[in-house]
Short mmCIF file of C-alpha atoms in Angstrom, two decimals:
data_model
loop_
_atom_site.label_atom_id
_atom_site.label_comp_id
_atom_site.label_asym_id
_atom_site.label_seq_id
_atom_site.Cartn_x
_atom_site.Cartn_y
_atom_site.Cartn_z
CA UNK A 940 -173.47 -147.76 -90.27
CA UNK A 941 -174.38 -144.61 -92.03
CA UNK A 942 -173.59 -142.46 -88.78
CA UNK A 943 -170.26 -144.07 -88.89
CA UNK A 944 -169.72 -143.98 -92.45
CA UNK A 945 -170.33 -140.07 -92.40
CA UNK A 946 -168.45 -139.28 -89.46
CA UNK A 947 -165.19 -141.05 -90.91
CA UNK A 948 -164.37 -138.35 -93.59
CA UNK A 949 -164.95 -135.52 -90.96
CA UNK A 950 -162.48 -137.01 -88.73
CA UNK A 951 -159.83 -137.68 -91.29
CA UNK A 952 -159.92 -134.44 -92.45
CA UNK A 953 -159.86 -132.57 -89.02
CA UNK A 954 -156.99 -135.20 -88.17
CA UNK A 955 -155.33 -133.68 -91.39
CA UNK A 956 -155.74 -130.26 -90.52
CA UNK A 957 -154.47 -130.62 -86.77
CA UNK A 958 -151.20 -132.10 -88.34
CA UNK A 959 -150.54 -129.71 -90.57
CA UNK A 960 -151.01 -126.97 -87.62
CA UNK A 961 -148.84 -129.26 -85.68
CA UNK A 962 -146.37 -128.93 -88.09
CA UNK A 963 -146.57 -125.32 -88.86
CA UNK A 964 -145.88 -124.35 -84.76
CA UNK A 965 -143.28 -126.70 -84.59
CA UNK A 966 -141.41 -124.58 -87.80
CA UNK A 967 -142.05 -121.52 -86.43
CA UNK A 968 -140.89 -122.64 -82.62
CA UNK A 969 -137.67 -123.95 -84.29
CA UNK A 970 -137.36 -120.63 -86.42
CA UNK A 971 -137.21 -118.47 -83.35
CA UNK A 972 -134.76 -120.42 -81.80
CA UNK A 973 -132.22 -119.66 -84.56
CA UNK A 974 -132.52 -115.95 -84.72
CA UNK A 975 -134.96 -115.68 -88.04
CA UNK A 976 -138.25 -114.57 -87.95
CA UNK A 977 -141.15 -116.42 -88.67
CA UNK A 978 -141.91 -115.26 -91.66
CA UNK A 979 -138.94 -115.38 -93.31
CA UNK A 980 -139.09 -117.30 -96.83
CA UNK A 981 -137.89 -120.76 -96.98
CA UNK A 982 -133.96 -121.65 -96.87
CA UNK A 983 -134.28 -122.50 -100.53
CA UNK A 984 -136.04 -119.16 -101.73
CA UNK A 985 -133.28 -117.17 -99.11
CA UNK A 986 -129.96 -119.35 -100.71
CA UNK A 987 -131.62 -117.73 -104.36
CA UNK A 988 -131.83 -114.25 -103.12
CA UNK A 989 -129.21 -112.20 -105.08
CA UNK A 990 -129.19 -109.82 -102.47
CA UNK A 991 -127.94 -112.30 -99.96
CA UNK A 992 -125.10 -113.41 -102.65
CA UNK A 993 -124.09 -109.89 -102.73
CA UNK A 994 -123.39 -109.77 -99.15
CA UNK A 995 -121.64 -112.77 -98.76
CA UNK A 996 -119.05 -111.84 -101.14
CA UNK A 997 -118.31 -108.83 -99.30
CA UNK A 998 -118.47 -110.46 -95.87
CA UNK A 999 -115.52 -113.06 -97.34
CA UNK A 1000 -113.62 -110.07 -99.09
CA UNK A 1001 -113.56 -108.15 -95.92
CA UNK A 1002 -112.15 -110.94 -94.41
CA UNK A 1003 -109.54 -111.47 -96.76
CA UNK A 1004 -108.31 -107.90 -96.37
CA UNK A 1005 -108.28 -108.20 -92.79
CA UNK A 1006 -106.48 -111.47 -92.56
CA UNK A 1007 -103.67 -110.62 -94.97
CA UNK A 1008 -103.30 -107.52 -93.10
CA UNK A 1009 -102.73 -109.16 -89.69
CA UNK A 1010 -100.44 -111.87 -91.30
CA UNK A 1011 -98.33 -109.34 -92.86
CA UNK A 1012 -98.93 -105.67 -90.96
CA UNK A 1013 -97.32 -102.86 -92.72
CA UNK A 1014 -96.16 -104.36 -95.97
CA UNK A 1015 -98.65 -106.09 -97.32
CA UNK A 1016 -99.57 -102.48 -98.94
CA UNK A 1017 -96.18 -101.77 -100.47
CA UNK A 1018 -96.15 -103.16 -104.26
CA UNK A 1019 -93.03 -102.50 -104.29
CA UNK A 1020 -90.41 -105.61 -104.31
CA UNK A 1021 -87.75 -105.38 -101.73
CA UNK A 1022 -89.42 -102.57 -99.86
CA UNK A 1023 -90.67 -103.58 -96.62
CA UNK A 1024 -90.86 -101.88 -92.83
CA UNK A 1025 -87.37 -103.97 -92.17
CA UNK A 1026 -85.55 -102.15 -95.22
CA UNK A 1027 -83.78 -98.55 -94.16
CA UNK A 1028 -81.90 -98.32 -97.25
CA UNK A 1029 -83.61 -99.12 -100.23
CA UNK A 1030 -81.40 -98.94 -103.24
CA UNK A 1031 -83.64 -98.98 -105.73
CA UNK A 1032 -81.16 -97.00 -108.14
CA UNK A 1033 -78.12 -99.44 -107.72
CA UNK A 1034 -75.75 -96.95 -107.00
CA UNK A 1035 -73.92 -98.89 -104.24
CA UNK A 1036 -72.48 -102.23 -104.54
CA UNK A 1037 -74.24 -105.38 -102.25
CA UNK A 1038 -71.82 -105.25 -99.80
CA UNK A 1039 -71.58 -101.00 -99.11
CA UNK A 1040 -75.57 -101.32 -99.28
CA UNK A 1041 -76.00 -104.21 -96.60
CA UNK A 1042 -73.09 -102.02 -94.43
CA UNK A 1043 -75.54 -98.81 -94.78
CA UNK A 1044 -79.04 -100.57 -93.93
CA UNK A 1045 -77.35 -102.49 -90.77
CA UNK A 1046 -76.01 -99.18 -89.87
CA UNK A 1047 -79.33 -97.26 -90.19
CA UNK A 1048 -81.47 -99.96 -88.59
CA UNK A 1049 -78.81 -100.15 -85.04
CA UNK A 1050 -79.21 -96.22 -85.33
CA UNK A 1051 -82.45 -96.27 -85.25
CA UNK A 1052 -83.24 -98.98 -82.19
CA UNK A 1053 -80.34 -97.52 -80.66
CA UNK A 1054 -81.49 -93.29 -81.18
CA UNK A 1055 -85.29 -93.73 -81.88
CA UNK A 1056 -85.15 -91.40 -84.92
CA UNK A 1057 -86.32 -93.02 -87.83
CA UNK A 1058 -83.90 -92.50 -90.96
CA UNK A 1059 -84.81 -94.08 -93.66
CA UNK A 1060 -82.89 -93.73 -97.04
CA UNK A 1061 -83.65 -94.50 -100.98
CA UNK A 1062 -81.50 -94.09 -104.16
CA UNK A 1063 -83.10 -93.56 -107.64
CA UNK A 1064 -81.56 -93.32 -111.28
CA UNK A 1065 -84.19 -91.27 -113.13
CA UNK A 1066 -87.87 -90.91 -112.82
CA UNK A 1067 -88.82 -94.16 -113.61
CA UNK A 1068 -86.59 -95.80 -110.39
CA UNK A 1069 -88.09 -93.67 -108.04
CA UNK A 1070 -90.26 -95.50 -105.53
CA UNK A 1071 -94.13 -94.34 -105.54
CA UNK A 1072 -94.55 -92.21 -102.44
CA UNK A 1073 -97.83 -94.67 -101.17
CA UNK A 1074 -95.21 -97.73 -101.21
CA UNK A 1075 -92.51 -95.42 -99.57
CA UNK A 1076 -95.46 -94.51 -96.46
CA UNK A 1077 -96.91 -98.27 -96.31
CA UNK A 1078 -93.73 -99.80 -95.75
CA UNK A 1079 -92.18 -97.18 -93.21
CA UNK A 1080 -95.03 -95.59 -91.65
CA UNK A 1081 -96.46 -94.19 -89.84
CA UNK A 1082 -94.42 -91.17 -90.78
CA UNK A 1083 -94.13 -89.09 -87.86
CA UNK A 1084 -92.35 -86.59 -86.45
CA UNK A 1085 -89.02 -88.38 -85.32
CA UNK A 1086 -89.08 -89.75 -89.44
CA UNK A 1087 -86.70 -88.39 -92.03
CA UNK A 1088 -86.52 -89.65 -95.39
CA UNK A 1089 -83.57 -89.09 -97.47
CA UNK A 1090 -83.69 -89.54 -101.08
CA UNK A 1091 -80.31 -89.75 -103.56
CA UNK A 1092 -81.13 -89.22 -107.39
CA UNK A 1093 -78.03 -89.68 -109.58
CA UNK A 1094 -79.49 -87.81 -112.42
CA UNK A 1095 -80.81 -84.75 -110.84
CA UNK A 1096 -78.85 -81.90 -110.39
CA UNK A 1097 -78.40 -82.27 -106.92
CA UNK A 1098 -78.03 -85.27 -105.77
CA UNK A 1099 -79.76 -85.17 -102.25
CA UNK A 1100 -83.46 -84.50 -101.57
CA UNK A 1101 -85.44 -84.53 -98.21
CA UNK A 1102 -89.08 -85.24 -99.39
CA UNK A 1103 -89.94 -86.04 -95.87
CA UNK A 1104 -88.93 -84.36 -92.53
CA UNK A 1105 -90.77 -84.77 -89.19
CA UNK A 1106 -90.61 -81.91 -86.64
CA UNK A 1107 -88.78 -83.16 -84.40
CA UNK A 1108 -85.82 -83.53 -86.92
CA UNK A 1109 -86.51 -79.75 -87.98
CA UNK A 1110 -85.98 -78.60 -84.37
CA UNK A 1111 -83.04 -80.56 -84.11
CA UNK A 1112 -81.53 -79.47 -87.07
CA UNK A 1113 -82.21 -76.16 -88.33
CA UNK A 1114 -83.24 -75.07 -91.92
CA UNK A 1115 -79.73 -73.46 -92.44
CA UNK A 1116 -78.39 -76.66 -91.71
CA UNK A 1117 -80.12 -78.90 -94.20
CA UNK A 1118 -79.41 -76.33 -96.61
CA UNK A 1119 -76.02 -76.66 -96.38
CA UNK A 1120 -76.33 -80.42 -96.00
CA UNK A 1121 -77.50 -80.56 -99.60
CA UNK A 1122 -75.35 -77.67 -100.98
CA UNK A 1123 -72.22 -79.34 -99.67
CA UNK A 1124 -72.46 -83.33 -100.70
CA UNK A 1125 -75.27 -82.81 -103.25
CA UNK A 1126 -73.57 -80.58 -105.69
CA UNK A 1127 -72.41 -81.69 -108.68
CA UNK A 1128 -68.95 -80.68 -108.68
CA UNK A 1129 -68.83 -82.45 -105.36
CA UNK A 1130 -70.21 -85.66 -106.80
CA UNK A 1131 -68.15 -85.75 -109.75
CA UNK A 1132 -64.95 -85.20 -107.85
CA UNK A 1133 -65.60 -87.94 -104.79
CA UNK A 1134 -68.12 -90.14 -106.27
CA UNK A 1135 -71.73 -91.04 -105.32
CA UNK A 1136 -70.77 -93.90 -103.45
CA UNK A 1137 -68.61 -91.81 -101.44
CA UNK A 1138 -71.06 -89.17 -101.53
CA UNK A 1139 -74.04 -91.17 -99.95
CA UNK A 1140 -71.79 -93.15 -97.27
CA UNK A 1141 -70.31 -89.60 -96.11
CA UNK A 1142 -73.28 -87.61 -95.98
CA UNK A 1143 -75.36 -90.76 -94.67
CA UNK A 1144 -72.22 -90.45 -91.64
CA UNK A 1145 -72.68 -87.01 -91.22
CA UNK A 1146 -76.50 -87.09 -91.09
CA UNK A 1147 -76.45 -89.88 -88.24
CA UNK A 1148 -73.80 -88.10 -86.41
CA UNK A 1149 -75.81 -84.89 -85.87
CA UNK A 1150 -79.13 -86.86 -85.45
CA UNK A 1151 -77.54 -88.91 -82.87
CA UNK A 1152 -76.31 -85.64 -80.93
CA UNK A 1153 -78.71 -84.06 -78.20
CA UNK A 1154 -78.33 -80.83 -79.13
CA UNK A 1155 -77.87 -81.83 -82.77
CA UNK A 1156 -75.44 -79.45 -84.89
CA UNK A 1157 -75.20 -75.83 -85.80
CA UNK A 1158 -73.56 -76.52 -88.83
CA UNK A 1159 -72.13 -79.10 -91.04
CA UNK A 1160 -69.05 -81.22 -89.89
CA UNK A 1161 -66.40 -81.27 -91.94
CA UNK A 1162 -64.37 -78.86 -94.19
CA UNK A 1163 -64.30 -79.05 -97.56
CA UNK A 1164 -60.76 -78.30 -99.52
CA UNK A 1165 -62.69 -74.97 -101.08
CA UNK A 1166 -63.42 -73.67 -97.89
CA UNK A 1167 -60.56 -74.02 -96.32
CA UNK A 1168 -59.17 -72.42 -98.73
CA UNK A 1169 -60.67 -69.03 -98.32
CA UNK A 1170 -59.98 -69.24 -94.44
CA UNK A 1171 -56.77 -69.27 -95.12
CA UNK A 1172 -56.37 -66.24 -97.35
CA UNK A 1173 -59.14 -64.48 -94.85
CA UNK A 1174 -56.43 -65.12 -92.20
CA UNK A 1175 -53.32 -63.72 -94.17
CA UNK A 1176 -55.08 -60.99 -95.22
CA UNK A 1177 -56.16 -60.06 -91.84
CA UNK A 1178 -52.27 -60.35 -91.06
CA UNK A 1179 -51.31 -57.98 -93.70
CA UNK A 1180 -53.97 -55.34 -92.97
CA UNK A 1181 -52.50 -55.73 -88.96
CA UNK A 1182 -48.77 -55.53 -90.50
CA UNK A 1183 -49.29 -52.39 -92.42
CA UNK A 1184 -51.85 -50.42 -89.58
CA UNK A 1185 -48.38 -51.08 -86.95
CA UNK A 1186 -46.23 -49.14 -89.30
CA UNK A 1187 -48.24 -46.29 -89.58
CA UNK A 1188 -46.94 -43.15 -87.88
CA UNK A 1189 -48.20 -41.53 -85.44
CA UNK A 1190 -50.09 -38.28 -85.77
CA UNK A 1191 -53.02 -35.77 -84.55
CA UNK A 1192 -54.39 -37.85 -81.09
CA UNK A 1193 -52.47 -40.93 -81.56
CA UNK A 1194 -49.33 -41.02 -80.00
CA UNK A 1195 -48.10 -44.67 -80.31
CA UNK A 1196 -48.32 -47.01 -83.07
CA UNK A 1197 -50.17 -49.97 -81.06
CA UNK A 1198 -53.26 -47.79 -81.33
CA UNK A 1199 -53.51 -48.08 -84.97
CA UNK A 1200 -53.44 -51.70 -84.67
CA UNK A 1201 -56.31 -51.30 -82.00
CA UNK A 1202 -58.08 -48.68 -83.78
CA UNK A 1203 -58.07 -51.00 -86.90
CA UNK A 1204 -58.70 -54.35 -85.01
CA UNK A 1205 -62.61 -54.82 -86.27
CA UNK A 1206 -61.16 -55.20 -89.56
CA UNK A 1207 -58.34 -57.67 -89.09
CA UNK A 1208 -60.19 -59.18 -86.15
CA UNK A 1209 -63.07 -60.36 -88.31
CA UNK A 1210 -61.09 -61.49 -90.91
CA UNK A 1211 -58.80 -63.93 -88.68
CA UNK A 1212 -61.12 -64.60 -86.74
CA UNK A 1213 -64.91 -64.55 -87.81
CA UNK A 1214 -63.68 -65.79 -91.42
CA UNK A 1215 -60.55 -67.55 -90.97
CA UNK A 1216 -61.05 -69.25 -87.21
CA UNK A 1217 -64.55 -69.76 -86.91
CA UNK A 1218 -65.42 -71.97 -89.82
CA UNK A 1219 -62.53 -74.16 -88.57
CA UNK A 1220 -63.42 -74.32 -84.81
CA UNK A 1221 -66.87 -75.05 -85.79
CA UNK A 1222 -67.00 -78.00 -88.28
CA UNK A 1223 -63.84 -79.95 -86.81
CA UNK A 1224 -62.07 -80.78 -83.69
CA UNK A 1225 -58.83 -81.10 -86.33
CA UNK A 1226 -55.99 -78.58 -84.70
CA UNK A 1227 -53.75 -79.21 -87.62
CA UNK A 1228 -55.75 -76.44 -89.82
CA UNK A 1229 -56.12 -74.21 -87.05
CA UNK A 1230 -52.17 -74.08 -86.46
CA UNK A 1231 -51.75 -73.20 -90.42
CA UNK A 1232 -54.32 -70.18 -90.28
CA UNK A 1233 -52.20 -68.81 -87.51
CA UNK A 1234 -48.98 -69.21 -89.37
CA UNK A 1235 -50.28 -67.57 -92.23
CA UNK A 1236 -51.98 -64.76 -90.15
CA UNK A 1237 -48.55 -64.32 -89.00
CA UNK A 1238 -46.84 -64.54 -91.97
CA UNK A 1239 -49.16 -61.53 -92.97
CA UNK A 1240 -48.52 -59.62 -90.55
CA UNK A 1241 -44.43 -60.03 -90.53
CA UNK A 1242 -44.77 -59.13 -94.40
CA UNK A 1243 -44.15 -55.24 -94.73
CA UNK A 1244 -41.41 -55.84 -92.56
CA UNK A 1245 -39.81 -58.62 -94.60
CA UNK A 1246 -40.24 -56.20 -97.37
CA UNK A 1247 -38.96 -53.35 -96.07
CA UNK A 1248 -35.80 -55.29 -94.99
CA UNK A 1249 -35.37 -57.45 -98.12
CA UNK A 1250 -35.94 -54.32 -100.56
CA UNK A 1251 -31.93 -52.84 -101.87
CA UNK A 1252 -31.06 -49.60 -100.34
CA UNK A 1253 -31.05 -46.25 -101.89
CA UNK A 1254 -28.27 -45.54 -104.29
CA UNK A 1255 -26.21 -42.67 -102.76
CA UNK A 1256 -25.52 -39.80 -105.38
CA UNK A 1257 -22.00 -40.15 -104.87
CA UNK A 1258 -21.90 -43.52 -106.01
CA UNK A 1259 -23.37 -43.02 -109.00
#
């Protein structure tokens, strides 16, 4: 009984211990199955761990971020309201009514599937109306080098600014041009005269037009009242410099009167035609203006001759 009684603790407790080995392998085998290592604290003591908080929160912020960016790709960056990749005309200055601006952003976006270039257009009315330039590139980039933004401020003193321009519009259209492109619809005397409703669908017209070309445009269509103008005195004048040369008489090596007129021909040459032709020929297909140049390049020309034959004849001395 006593060998019994004595060897009954030592079993229970090596019973104990062998369990609690038991249990410990059977952790650690069920540990290493799910990827954490052995001695790893306890799920409660990891769950506490502020540095495992910390990187939750950005694991579920990151994917915030990337699934509003993949349910709404380029304009779930643009703050701005109304301003998304769809929008090619973005009044934000209200200086076209809802009907002219609906027109103008169907227009822009069939030129754009249609051409490839991508125009994109914004009014302002002061510096506060002005769309942020990071709302302007989230909603229509990527800005690259077939892009051209065109911006109309009605309280600047010209009305027309290019903050963007990709190279590809730059080779198509030259400096020179967009310099004029400004000058002649973004003045103010322009503006004031036609409107900048007028102002923005006309140059918007003219813009497309030359875009839309495959050689694009050397100049500007169109001519303004102001130029035409001054190609139509250039033209007379040149008439009346040819008119006077032919009556010239002839003396020392020339014999004949034609070789005044060819002698003199850079000067009336250039101004009928280098300033009173070529402006015309260039900017419009119109043969209207080109007929009245001529005329008045004629009329020039036929004037010392009207002169001489309307002007009263000498008095004789016997009829005094």
């Amino acid at each position: 009984m006593q060998v019994y009684a004595s060897a009954s603790p030592r079993l229970s407790a090596q019973s104990h211990r062998c369990s609690r080995r038991a249990a410990v392998v059977a952790q650690c085998r069920l540990t290493n199955r799910l990827g954490v290592p052995a001695d790893a604290p306890p799920v409660s003591e990891r769950v506490e761990s502020p540095s495992w908080r910390v990187g939750a929160a950005g694991a579920l912020s990151a994917l915030a971020v990337l699934g509003g960016a993949a349910v709404a790709p380029g304009s779930a960056l643009a703050a701005t309201p109304g301003l998304d990749s769809s929008t090619y005309f973005f009044d934000s200055g209200r200086l076209l009514s809802a009907d002219k601006r609906e027109k103008l952003n169907s227009e822009l976006s069939e030129f754009s599937k249609r051409t490839g270039w991508n125009l994109r257009i914004y009014t302002a009315y002061g510096p506060g109306t002005t769309p942020p330039e990071d709302d302007l590139r989230a909603a229509w980039g990527p800005l690259g080098k077939n892009s051209v933004v065109v911006g109309y401020d009605a309280t600047a003193p010209s009305l027309i600014n290019v903050p963007y321009l990709g190279d590809d519009a730059l080779a198509t259209l030259k400096r020179p041009w967009w310099g004029e492109f400004k000058g002649r619809f973004g003045n103010l005397f322009y503006v004031r005269e036609q409107g900048e409703q007028t102002a923005i669908s006309v140059s918007t017209q003219v813009l497309m037009e030359c875009l839309g070309k495959p050689g694009g445009c050397l100049v500007v269509p169109g001519v303004p009242d102001e130029q035409y103008y001054f190609t139509l005195i250039t033209s007379v004048a040149g008439g009346l410099v040819a008119g006077f040369v032919a009556k010239l008489e002839p003396q020392g090596f020339v014999q004949s009167r034609w070789v005044w007129v060819l002698l003199f021909s850079p000067v009336w040459g250039s101004l009928y035609i280098n300033f009173g032709l070529g402006p015309i020929v260039s900017r419009t297909e119109d043969k209207l203006p080109i007929l009245q140049n001529t005329l008045g390049f004629a009329v020039g020309a036929a004037a010392p001759y009207l002169v001489q034959v309307l002007r009263a004849p000498p008095v004789k001395e016997d009829q005094q």
